[in-house]
Amino acid sequence: MIVDTAKPFGLIYSLNLEFEAGPVIEPIIVQLTSSGKLTLCYQHVYTHTTDSFATVIDRDDLAIIKLCSELTTDHISRRFAKKPVKSSEFFHKHSDEKMMKELIRPYVEERMTRIMELIKEKPVYRKGRTNPAQEYLQIEEGYVTAHFHVKKASEGITYYPTFRYQGDKLKLLNQQVDIITVHPCRILMNDRIFSFEEDLDGKKLVPFFTRYNIHIPKENEAQFFNRFMFNLIADHTVIPEGFMINNIKSVPLGILKLEQSWNHEVLIHLYYDYSGERFAANDNQRVKVLLEQENPNLTFKRIQRNFEEESRLKNKMKTLGFERREGATYIPSIEQFGDLQARLSDFFEWIGERVNLFESNGFILEQDNQLKNIFLGKIDVSVSVKERNDWFDIYAFVYFGDYKVPLLRLKKYILEGIRQFPLPDGKIAVLPEEWFVKFRDLLSLSIKDEEENLSLKKHHFALINVLLDQQKHATDFEKVIELADKMKAQVIFPEPENLKDLLRPYQSEGYQWMMNLNANKFGGILADDMGLGKTLQTLALLQSVKTDVVSEPSEKIMEDNGNDAISSITLTRRSLPSLIIMPTSLIHNWEAEIKKFASDSRVMVYAGLYREAKVRHFHSFDIILTTYGTVRN
């Protein structure tokens, strides 16, 4: 060890401008005098030797030293040599210009850029042949701004840069200038290190270290504009003369483009639109430059991207139900809809339903040429209903954007489960899947009138009710809505006194439902598993709707065996009795259930021989029991 750690020492950084791979920083431990001055006693410090000098090394120093250790000849030769070589021979015998340009220098530049960010508050010196601290270098704060002046004249183009630092002009012409890093550009000039803003490429400065301007002859003008000016305008401030630069700073519009891939998979691609110019969401290009030429006038259009607004739009994609797949490609999230690719009709329906949502959030939906025949606009249903004695006249229309189509024209498609409906302009509309449930019975049970409208028997009121949810426009629904409201009101009816403690909660619910149907003059079907009490619920209903009775003189009633039987009284009802039809085997079960739970109800069994004589006595009974065979006969 050269430096004596028992005596004062310090850490400095030495800029080596003579290194074969370009300027590098070297960390040096220097012995100090008792007064703190540097001596010529020094040694390099590496990652594996930092512990010996820990008292003068902080966290940033450790990071810098690690990066510097990766910039030694030994480390670079091990990394880039195609076979084991002596590190002292690597640059001279085992590397070439292409390797240096494409591999080694970018590697060095990337680490030097990170070093220069960390080293700002550290002591930095220029390295001499024998003295690592030959001259102290001042790292200047802030950035140098560069303006490129480009003048287009009849004899050609002249351009030159001007530089300002902290408000003052900075002169580079005929100065000793060394480029430390090219991109972003940092230079050493007159013992001062300057950094340039706007990610200036240092290669653009080199010609102006020795000349004031550059002249491009008229015959090379087009090549200059096409190969050089686009990048110059994109990356730097250009002051034009003889032509114009139109700087466009606008708020981007999100474009959701439906595209079909090579394997026929349909995906959403996200683009950002700036006044007609687009960037894919995964495009990192900061600026786009376009040339608009109207002889003899030239105008460059410079479009500056708004990454903050783009980020806001990108973040909205998740709230709209999308998840990113790769690059600028999105699909509906699995949580939203599962695997839509397996059901393209569902995919198109899902997208079409959200067109208004997309627009309200700053997006426009587009389709590529392969998918332009798919209609993805708004689908509305307009319905009006007029009441007749036994019918409802239904005037129902479907709006596919600007196209108005009678609902009746969709009958074949809905009844046959066909989701693709052709529109007059040749596009295909995807019918919502729920329509195949909602409208199937309505369309199958209604009839067509002379003007492609629907007519429906009144007892199919429940089918009218499904149209209420689809209503989007003003209609004559007052009476229908009134009836629907009555049905939805679900009035609570008292349960028969002798059954209220016997009905279980779900049986009570079935009873209330049937009572509401009866109150609104509608029929219904009580369907449930065997053994859950449908008989009991029905008897509760029949007891509740039974009207008052009056007495009449007794009459002879013929029993099933043909013998006469005399009843003590005959009851005349003020309304018709209820008819219950069942298999023959259940007749006695029903009689027993009625006797058990509705003993005050008078029951007649209308079945078997000699039953015709009983017909005239129906009005005297509450319940008539009969069989399927009897009804059929």
XYZ file of C-alpha atoms in Angstrom, residues 147-152 224-225 228-249 287-292 297-304:
44
model
C -29.900 27.765 -30.127
C -29.314 26.702 -33.708
C -29.714 29.481 -36.253
C -30.609 28.202 -39.727
C -30.808 30.636 -42.631
C -32.202 29.535 -46.001
C -29.687 18.614 -45.495
C -33.341 19.192 -44.699
C -30.331 16.646 -40.599
C -33.025 19.244 -39.995
C -35.707 16.845 -38.806
C -33.583 15.662 -35.875
C -32.280 19.157 -35.169
C -35.776 20.623 -34.921
C -37.037 17.659 -32.918
C -34.307 17.856 -30.281
C -33.274 21.508 -30.109
C -34.353 25.096 -30.322
C -34.008 26.213 -33.937
C -34.286 29.844 -35.027
C -35.365 29.805 -38.697
C -34.822 32.375 -41.404
C -36.241 31.896 -44.902
C -38.631 29.166 -43.740
C -41.019 28.566 -40.831
C -41.306 26.227 -37.868
C -44.814 25.689 -36.531
C -44.638 24.445 -32.932
C -47.775 22.517 -32.026
C -48.584 21.887 -28.379
C -41.365 14.944 -30.837
C -42.457 14.393 -34.415
C -41.366 16.758 -37.188
C -43.137 16.985 -40.538
C -42.228 19.035 -43.594
C -44.999 20.871 -45.423
C -42.290 28.164 -48.991
C -41.154 25.579 -46.475
C -42.827 24.967 -43.099
C -41.746 22.409 -40.535
C -44.504 21.238 -38.211
C -43.085 20.318 -34.805
C -45.492 18.269 -32.683
C -44.571 18.198 -28.998
